[in-house]
PDB file of N, CA, C and O in Angstrom:
ATOM      1  N   UNK A  14       0.055 -31.186  10.058  1.00 62.00           N
ATOM      2  CA  UNK A  14       0.446 -29.885  10.566  1.00 62.00           C
ATOM      3  C   UNK A  14       1.908 -29.582  10.285  1.00 62.00           C
ATOM      4  O   UNK A  14       2.268 -28.424  10.277  1.00 62.00           O
ATOM      5  N   UNK A  15       2.699 -30.600  10.094  1.00 74.00           N
ATOM      6  CA  UNK A  15       4.115 -30.367   9.815  1.00 74.00           C
ATOM      7  C   UNK A  15       4.263 -29.516   8.558  1.00 74.00           C
ATOM      8  O   UNK A  15       3.696 -29.820   7.526  1.00 74.00           O
ATOM      9  N   UNK A  16       5.029 -28.471   8.673  1.00 81.00           N
ATOM     10  CA  UNK A  16       5.283 -27.611   7.530  1.00 81.00           C
ATOM     11  C   UNK A  16       4.222 -26.565   7.274  1.00 81.00           C
ATOM     12  O   UNK A  16       4.429 -25.648   6.492  1.00 81.00           O
ATOM     13  N   UNK A  17       3.070 -26.694   7.918  1.00 94.00           N
ATOM     14  CA  UNK A  17       1.987 -25.734   7.663  1.00 94.00           C
ATOM     15  C   UNK A  17       2.373 -24.296   7.977  1.00 94.00           C
ATOM     16  O   UNK A  17       2.085 -23.402   7.185  1.00 94.00           O
ATOM     17  N   UNK A  18       3.029 -24.032   9.107  1.00 95.00           N
ATOM     18  CA  UNK A  18       3.434 -22.638   9.372  1.00 95.00           C
ATOM     19  C   UNK A  18       4.351 -22.089   8.278  1.00 95.00           C
ATOM     20  O   UNK A  18       4.271 -20.910   7.934  1.00 95.00           O
ATOM     21  N   UNK A  19       5.187 -22.942   7.710  1.00 95.00           N
ATOM     22  CA  UNK A  19       6.075 -22.493   6.649  1.00 95.00           C
ATOM     23  C   UNK A  19       5.296 -22.154   5.389  1.00 95.00           C
ATOM     24  O   UNK A  19       5.612 -21.185   4.694  1.00 95.00           O
ATOM     25  N   UNK A  20       4.269 -22.929   5.111  1.00 95.00           N
ATOM     26  CA  UNK A  20       3.416 -22.658   3.951  1.00 95.00           C
ATOM     27  C   UNK A  20       2.698 -21.328   4.145  1.00 95.00           C
ATOM     28  O   UNK A  20       2.603 -20.521   3.225  1.00 95.00           O
ATOM     29  N   UNK A  21       2.223 -21.107   5.357  1.00 96.00           N
ATOM     30  CA  UNK A  21       1.530 -19.854   5.662  1.00 96.00           C
ATOM     31  C   UNK A  21       2.484 -18.669   5.496  1.00 96.00           C
ATOM     32  O   UNK A  21       2.134 -17.659   4.881  1.00 96.00           O
ATOM     33  N   UNK A  22       3.695 -18.791   6.028  1.00 96.00           N
ATOM     34  CA  UNK A  22       4.657 -17.694   5.911  1.00 96.00           C
ATOM     35  C   UNK A  22       5.023 -17.426   4.456  1.00 96.00           C
ATOM     36  O   UNK A  22       5.180 -16.268   4.053  1.00 96.00           O
ATOM     37  N   UNK A  23       5.139 -18.465   3.667  1.00 96.00           N
ATOM     38  CA  UNK A  23       5.436 -18.270   2.251  1.00 96.00           C
ATOM     39  C   UNK A  23       4.291 -17.531   1.567  1.00 96.00           C
ATOM     40  O   UNK A  23       4.503 -16.584   0.795  1.00 96.00           O
ATOM     41  N   UNK A  24       3.051 -17.937   1.851  1.00 97.00           N
ATOM     42  CA  UNK A  24       1.881 -17.290   1.253  1.00 97.00           C
ATOM     43  C   UNK A  24       1.805 -15.824   1.679  1.00 97.00           C
ATOM     44  O   UNK A  24       1.517 -14.947   0.859  1.00 97.00           O
ATOM     45  N   UNK A  25       2.066 -15.555   2.938  1.00 97.00           N
ATOM     46  CA  UNK A  25       2.041 -14.176   3.431  1.00 97.00           C
ATOM     47  C   UNK A  25       3.106 -13.342   2.719  1.00 97.00           C
ATOM     48  O   UNK A  25       2.852 -12.205   2.319  1.00 97.00           O
ATOM     49  N   UNK A  26       4.274 -13.897   2.537  1.00 97.00           N
ATOM     50  CA  UNK A  26       5.338 -13.188   1.827  1.00 97.00           C
ATOM     51  C   UNK A  26       4.930 -12.845   0.404  1.00 97.00           C
ATOM     52  O   UNK A  26       5.186 -11.737  -0.077  1.00 97.00           O
ATOM     53  N   UNK A  27       4.282 -13.789  -0.267  1.00 97.00           N
ATOM     54  CA  UNK A  27       3.826 -13.533  -1.636  1.00 97.00           C
ATOM     55  C   UNK A  27       2.739 -12.463  -1.662  1.00 97.00           C
ATOM     56  O   UNK A  27       2.732 -11.592  -2.535  1.00 97.00           O
ATOM     57  N   UNK A  28       1.827 -12.515  -0.696  1.00 97.00           N
ATOM     58  CA  UNK A  28       0.782 -11.486  -0.610  1.00 97.00           C
ATOM     59  C   UNK A  28       1.386 -10.108  -0.337  1.00 97.00           C
ATOM     60  O   UNK A  28       0.951  -9.113  -0.910  1.00 97.00           O
ATOM     61  N   UNK A  29       2.384 -10.061   0.539  1.00 96.00           N
ATOM     62  CA  UNK A  29       3.039  -8.781   0.831  1.00 96.00           C
ATOM     63  C   UNK A  29       3.669  -8.185  -0.422  1.00 96.00           C
ATOM     64  O   UNK A  29       3.609  -6.971  -0.615  1.00 96.00           O
ATOM     65  N   UNK A  30       4.255  -9.020  -1.262  1.00 95.00           N
ATOM     66  CA  UNK A  30       4.852  -8.529  -2.508  1.00 95.00           C
ATOM     67  C   UNK A  30       3.787  -7.930  -3.419  1.00 95.00           C
ATOM     68  O   UNK A  30       3.995  -6.862  -4.008  1.00 95.00           O
ATOM     69  N   UNK A  31       2.647  -8.594  -3.529  1.00 96.00           N
ATOM     70  CA  UNK A  31       1.547  -8.095  -4.369  1.00 96.00           C
ATOM     71  C   UNK A  31       1.006  -6.784  -3.796  1.00 96.00           C
ATOM     72  O   UNK A  31       0.789  -5.816  -4.529  1.00 96.00           O
ATOM     73  N   UNK A  32       0.822  -6.757  -2.495  1.00 94.00           N
ATOM     74  CA  UNK A  32       0.289  -5.560  -1.842  1.00 94.00           C
ATOM     75  C   UNK A  32       1.256  -4.387  -2.003  1.00 94.00           C
ATOM     76  O   UNK A  32       0.847  -3.265  -2.334  1.00 94.00           O
ATOM     77  N   UNK A  33       2.543  -4.628  -1.805  1.00 93.00           N
ATOM     78  CA  UNK A  33       3.538  -3.567  -1.942  1.00 93.00           C
ATOM     79  C   UNK A  33       3.545  -3.000  -3.350  1.00 93.00           C
ATOM     80  O   UNK A  33       3.519  -1.782  -3.557  1.00 93.00           O
ATOM     81  N   UNK A  34       3.554  -3.883  -4.325  1.00 94.00           N
ATOM     82  CA  UNK A  34       3.561  -3.448  -5.722  1.00 94.00           C
ATOM     83  C   UNK A  34       2.293  -2.669  -6.063  1.00 94.00           C
ATOM     84  O   UNK A  34       2.350  -1.611  -6.698  1.00 94.00           O
ATOM     85  N   UNK A  35       1.164  -3.165  -5.628  1.00 95.00           N
ATOM     86  CA  UNK A  35      -0.119  -2.504  -5.911  1.00 95.00           C
ATOM     87  C   UNK A  35      -0.219  -1.152  -5.215  1.00 95.00           C
ATOM     88  O   UNK A  35      -0.710  -0.188  -5.798  1.00 95.00           O
ATOM     89  N   UNK A  36       0.246  -1.085  -3.979  1.00 95.00           N
ATOM     90  CA  UNK A  36       0.194   0.175  -3.229  1.00 95.00           C
ATOM     91  C   UNK A  36       1.080   1.229  -3.878  1.00 95.00           C
ATOM     92  O   UNK A  36       0.688   2.390  -4.001  1.00 95.00           O
ATOM     93  N   UNK A  37       2.290   0.826  -4.294  1.00 94.00           N
ATOM     94  CA  UNK A  37       3.187   1.772  -4.975  1.00 94.00           C
ATOM     95  C   UNK A  37       2.550   2.298  -6.251  1.00 94.00           C
ATOM     96  O   UNK A  37       2.571   3.500  -6.534  1.00 94.00           O
ATOM     97  N   UNK A  38       1.980   1.402  -7.024  1.00 95.00           N
ATOM     98  CA  UNK A  38       1.348   1.779  -8.293  1.00 95.00           C
ATOM     99  C   UNK A  38       0.193   2.750  -8.048  1.00 95.00           C
ATOM    100  O   UNK A  38       0.087   3.792  -8.696  1.00 95.00           O
ATOM    101  N   UNK A  39      -0.670   2.430  -7.102  1.00 95.00           N
ATOM    102  CA  UNK A  39      -1.821   3.283  -6.807  1.00 95.00           C
ATOM    103  C   UNK A  39      -1.372   4.657  -6.313  1.00 95.00           C
ATOM    104  O   UNK A  39      -1.921   5.686  -6.735  1.00 95.00           O
ATOM    105  N   UNK A  40      -0.374   4.693  -5.453  1.00 95.00           N
ATOM    106  CA  UNK A  40       0.114   5.974  -4.932  1.00 95.00           C
ATOM    107  C   UNK A  40       0.691   6.831  -6.053  1.00 95.00           C
ATOM    108  O   UNK A  40       0.470   8.043  -6.088  1.00 95.00           O
ATOM    109  N   UNK A  41       1.400   6.203  -6.964  1.00 94.00           N
ATOM    110  CA  UNK A  41       1.954   6.958  -8.093  1.00 94.00           C
ATOM    111  C   UNK A  41       0.856   7.513  -8.985  1.00 94.00           C
ATOM    112  O   UNK A  41       0.927   8.646  -9.450  1.00 94.00           O
ATOM    113  N   UNK A  42      -0.158   6.705  -9.256  1.00 95.00           N
ATOM    114  CA  UNK A  42      -1.285   7.186 -10.075  1.00 95.00           C
ATOM    115  C   UNK A  42      -1.985   8.355  -9.401  1.00 95.00           C
ATOM    116  O   UNK A  42      -2.325   9.347 -10.056  1.00 95.00           O
ATOM    117  N   UNK A  43      -2.211   8.235  -8.110  1.00 96.00           N
ATOM    118  CA  UNK A  43      -2.868   9.310  -7.363  1.00 96.00           C
ATOM    119  C   UNK A  43      -2.048  10.587  -7.483  1.00 96.00           C
ATOM    120  O   UNK A  43      -2.592  11.669  -7.701  1.00 96.00           O
ATOM    121  N   UNK A  44      -0.745  10.451  -7.389  1.00 92.00           N
ATOM    122  CA  UNK A  44       0.143  11.607  -7.508  1.00 92.00           C
ATOM    123  C   UNK A  44       0.115  12.186  -8.924  1.00 92.00           C
ATOM    124  O   UNK A  44      -0.012  13.401  -9.100  1.00 92.00           O
ATOM    125  N   UNK A  45       0.224  11.325  -9.921  1.00 94.00           N
ATOM    126  CA  UNK A  45       0.216  11.792 -11.312  1.00 94.00           C
ATOM    127  C   UNK A  45      -1.097  12.448 -11.700  1.00 94.00           C
ATOM    128  O   UNK A  45      -1.124  13.383 -12.508  1.00 94.00           O
ATOM    129  N   UNK A  46      -2.193  11.961 -11.150  1.00 96.00           N
ATOM    130  CA  UNK A  46      -3.516  12.499 -11.471  1.00 96.00           C
ATOM    131  C   UNK A  46      -3.874  13.698 -10.607  1.00 96.00           C
ATOM    132  O   UNK A  46      -4.963  14.250 -10.720  1.00 96.00           O
ATOM    133  N   UNK A  47      -2.947  14.091  -9.716  1.00 95.00           N
ATOM    134  CA  UNK A  47      -3.191  15.211  -8.799  1.00 95.00           C
ATOM    135  C   UNK A  47      -4.498  15.066  -8.028  1.00 95.00           C
ATOM    136  O   UNK A  47      -5.249  16.034  -7.846  1.00 95.00           O
ATOM    137  N   UNK A  48      -4.771  13.857  -7.573  1.00 96.00           N
ATOM    138  CA  UNK A  48      -5.966  13.607  -6.763  1.00 96.00           C
ATOM    139  C   UNK A  48      -5.809  14.350  -5.440  1.00 96.00           C
ATOM    140  O   UNK A  48      -4.785  14.207  -4.765  1.00 96.00           O
ATOM    141  N   UNK A  49      -6.796  15.145  -5.064  1.00 97.00           N
ATOM    142  CA  UNK A  49      -6.702  15.888  -3.804  1.00 97.00           C
ATOM    143  C   UNK A  49      -6.590  14.943  -2.600  1.00 97.00           C
ATOM    144  O   UNK A  49      -7.238  13.894  -2.560  1.00 97.00           O
ATOM    145  N   UNK A  50      -5.773  15.324  -1.650  1.00 96.00           N
ATOM    146  CA  UNK A  50      -5.594  14.508  -0.445  1.00 96.00           C
ATOM    147  C   UNK A  50      -6.920  14.338   0.280  1.00 96.00           C
ATOM    148  O   UNK A  50      -7.185  13.290   0.854  1.00 96.00           O
ATOM    149  N   UNK A  51      -7.768  15.343   0.206  1.00 98.00           N
ATOM    150  CA  UNK A  51      -9.069  15.231   0.866  1.00 98.00           C
ATOM    151  C   UNK A  51      -9.882  14.083   0.272  1.00 98.00           C
ATOM    152  O   UNK A  51     -10.566  13.355   0.990  1.00 98.00           O
ATOM    153  N   UNK A  52      -9.771  13.894  -1.042  1.00 98.00           N
ATOM    154  CA  UNK A  52     -10.476  12.800  -1.708  1.00 98.00           C
ATOM    155  C   UNK A  52      -9.891  11.443  -1.309  1.00 98.00           C
ATOM    156  O   UNK A  52     -10.622  10.476  -1.076  1.00 98.00           O
ATOM    157  N   UNK A  53      -8.578  11.390  -1.214  1.00 97.00           N
ATOM    158  CA  UNK A  53      -7.905  10.159  -0.786  1.00 97.00           C
ATOM    159  C   UNK A  53      -8.322   9.823   0.640  1.00 97.00           C
ATOM    160  O   UNK A  53      -8.670   8.678   0.952  1.00 97.00           O
ATOM    161  N   UNK A  54      -8.292  10.825   1.507  1.00 98.00           N
ATOM    162  CA  UNK A  54      -8.661  10.618   2.913  1.00 98.00           C
ATOM    163  C   UNK A  54     -10.085  10.096   3.034  1.00 98.00           C
ATOM    164  O   UNK A  54     -10.347   9.160   3.797  1.00 98.00           O
ATOM    165  N   UNK A  55     -10.984  10.691   2.282  1.00 98.00           N
ATOM    166  CA  UNK A  55     -12.378  10.255   2.333  1.00 98.00           C
ATOM    167  C   UNK A  55     -12.517   8.807   1.858  1.00 98.00           C
ATOM    168  O   UNK A  55     -13.209   8.007   2.479  1.00 98.00           O
ATOM    169  N   UNK A  56     -11.834   8.477   0.773  1.00 97.00           N
ATOM    170  CA  UNK A  56     -11.911   7.116   0.228  1.00 97.00           C
ATOM    171  C   UNK A  56     -11.352   6.087   1.210  1.00 97.00           C
ATOM    172  O   UNK A  56     -11.851   4.964   1.299  1.00 97.00           O
ATOM    173  N   UNK A  57     -10.312   6.484   1.955  1.00 97.00           N
ATOM    174  CA  UNK A  57      -9.685   5.569   2.909  1.00 97.00           C
ATOM    175  C   UNK A  57     -10.365   5.595   4.274  1.00 97.00           C
ATOM    176  O   UNK A  57     -10.088   4.737   5.113  1.00 97.00           O
ATOM    177  N   UNK A  58     -11.198   6.600   4.493  1.00 98.00           N
ATOM    178  CA  UNK A  58     -11.871   6.721   5.790  1.00 98.00           C
ATOM    179  C   UNK A  58     -10.918   7.155   6.896  1.00 98.00           C
ATOM    180  O   UNK A  58     -11.039   6.708   8.036  1.00 98.00           O
ATOM    181  N   UNK A  59      -9.973   8.033   6.532  1.00 98.00           N
ATOM    182  CA  UNK A  59      -8.984   8.519   7.490  1.00 98.00           C
ATOM    183  C   UNK A  59      -8.872  10.033   7.364  1.00 98.00           C
ATOM    184  O   UNK A  59      -9.443  10.635   6.458  1.00 98.00           O
ATOM    185  N   UNK A  60      -8.092  10.632   8.245  1.00 98.00           N
ATOM    186  CA  UNK A  60      -7.853  12.067   8.163  1.00 98.00           C
ATOM    187  C   UNK A  60      -6.883  12.364   7.015  1.00 98.00           C
ATOM    188  O   UNK A  60      -6.194  11.461   6.516  1.00 98.00           O
ATOM    189  N   UNK A  61      -6.811  13.613   6.613  1.00 97.00           N
ATOM    190  CA  UNK A  61      -5.879  14.005   5.560  1.00 97.00           C
ATOM    191  C   UNK A  61      -4.434  13.758   5.991  1.00 97.00           C
ATOM    192  O   UNK A  61      -3.607  13.349   5.173  1.00 97.00           O
ATOM    193  N   UNK A  62      -4.142  13.983   7.260  1.00 98.00           N
ATOM    194  CA  UNK A  62      -2.787  13.746   7.767  1.00 98.00           C
ATOM    195  C   UNK A  62      -2.408  12.274   7.608  1.00 98.00           C
ATOM    196  O   UNK A  62      -1.312  11.956   7.143  1.00 98.00           O
ATOM    197  N   UNK A  63      -3.317  11.385   7.971  1.00 98.00           N
ATOM    198  CA  UNK A  63      -3.061   9.946   7.849  1.00 98.00           C
ATOM    199  C   UNK A  63      -2.953   9.560   6.371  1.00 98.00           C
ATOM    200  O   UNK A  63      -2.091   8.763   5.988  1.00 98.00           O
ATOM    201  N   UNK A  64      -3.800  10.137   5.535  1.00 97.00           N
ATOM    202  CA  UNK A  64      -3.761   9.833   4.098  1.00 97.00           C
ATOM    203  C   UNK A  64      -2.417  10.249   3.505  1.00 97.00           C
ATOM    204  O   UNK A  64      -1.817   9.488   2.736  1.00 97.00           O
ATOM    205  N   UNK A  65      -1.922  11.442   3.856  1.00 96.00           N
ATOM    206  CA  UNK A  65      -0.620  11.894   3.364  1.00 96.00           C
ATOM    207  C   UNK A  65       0.490  10.944   3.806  1.00 96.00           C
ATOM    208  O   UNK A  65       1.371  10.582   3.026  1.00 96.00           O
ATOM    209  N   UNK A  66       0.431  10.548   5.067  1.00 96.00           N
ATOM    210  CA  UNK A  66       1.432   9.639   5.606  1.00 96.00           C
ATOM    211  C   UNK A  66       1.409   8.300   4.875  1.00 96.00           C
ATOM    212  O   UNK A  66       2.458   7.753   4.516  1.00 96.00           O
ATOM    213  N   UNK A  67       0.218   7.794   4.645  1.00 94.00           N
ATOM    214  CA  UNK A  67       0.090   6.501   3.971  1.00 94.00           C
ATOM    215  C   UNK A  67       0.595   6.583   2.534  1.00 94.00           C
ATOM    216  O   UNK A  67       1.324   5.713   2.077  1.00 94.00           O
ATOM    217  N   UNK A  68       0.221   7.646   1.827  1.00 94.00           N
ATOM    218  CA  UNK A  68       0.692   7.812   0.449  1.00 94.00           C
ATOM    219  C   UNK A  68       2.215   7.912   0.406  1.00 94.00           C
ATOM    220  O   UNK A  68       2.858   7.313  -0.458  1.00 94.00           O
ATOM    221  N   UNK A  69       2.765   8.654   1.324  1.00 93.00           N
ATOM    222  CA  UNK A  69       4.218   8.804   1.382  1.00 93.00           C
ATOM    223  C   UNK A  69       4.877   7.454   1.620  1.00 93.00           C
ATOM    224  O   UNK A  69       5.855   7.098   0.957  1.00 93.00           O
ATOM    225  N   UNK A  70       4.344   6.689   2.539  1.00 92.00           N
ATOM    226  CA  UNK A  70       4.895   5.363   2.828  1.00 92.00           C
ATOM    227  C   UNK A  70       4.782   4.456   1.613  1.00 92.00           C
ATOM    228  O   UNK A  70       5.731   3.767   1.249  1.00 92.00           O
ATOM    229  N   UNK A  71       3.649   4.476   0.927  1.00 90.00           N
ATOM    230  CA  UNK A  71       3.456   3.628  -0.239  1.00 90.00           C
ATOM    231  C   UNK A  71       4.400   3.997  -1.368  1.00 90.00           C
ATOM    232  O   UNK A  71       4.896   3.132  -2.073  1.00 90.00           O
ATOM    233  N   UNK A  72       4.644   5.292  -1.543  1.00 84.00           N
ATOM    234  CA  UNK A  72       5.504   5.733  -2.638  1.00 84.00           C
ATOM    235  C   UNK A  72       6.943   5.273  -2.458  1.00 84.00           C
ATOM    236  O   UNK A  72       7.680   5.123  -3.410  1.00 84.00           O
ATOM    237  N   UNK A  73       7.348   5.016  -1.215  1.00 82.00           N
ATOM    238  CA  UNK A  73       8.740   4.653  -0.953  1.00 82.00           C
ATOM    239  C   UNK A  73       8.922   3.194  -0.578  1.00 82.00           C
ATOM    240  O   UNK A  73      10.020   2.790  -0.210  1.00 82.00           O
ATOM    241  N   UNK A  74       7.879   2.376  -0.728  1.00 69.00           N
ATOM    242  CA  UNK A  74       8.022   0.947  -0.472  1.00 69.00           C
ATOM    243  C   UNK A  74       8.913   0.330  -1.539  1.00 69.00           C
ATOM    244  O   UNK A  74       8.890   0.732  -2.692  1.00 69.00           O
ATOM    245  N   UNK A  75       9.647  -0.647  -1.172  1.00 60.00           N
ATOM    246  CA  UNK A  75      10.506  -1.353  -2.144  1.00 60.00           C
ATOM    247  C   UNK A  75      10.222  -2.814  -2.123  1.00 60.00           C
ATOM    248  O   UNK A  75       9.982  -3.485  -1.305  1.00 60.00           O
TER     249      UNK A  75
END
């Protein structure tokens, strides 16, 4: 068990980097392709307001 939490935190950090990069890329493609927010909302299973918020957040992740 020694060191296991550190291994988990390292793995989570690496996953967060992949997720951030992928989310930014997807949000940019959606924007470039002029995908309607209604379509994004439906695909995500959320309201259009939530979809807009999520896209905005993804576009500005660093």
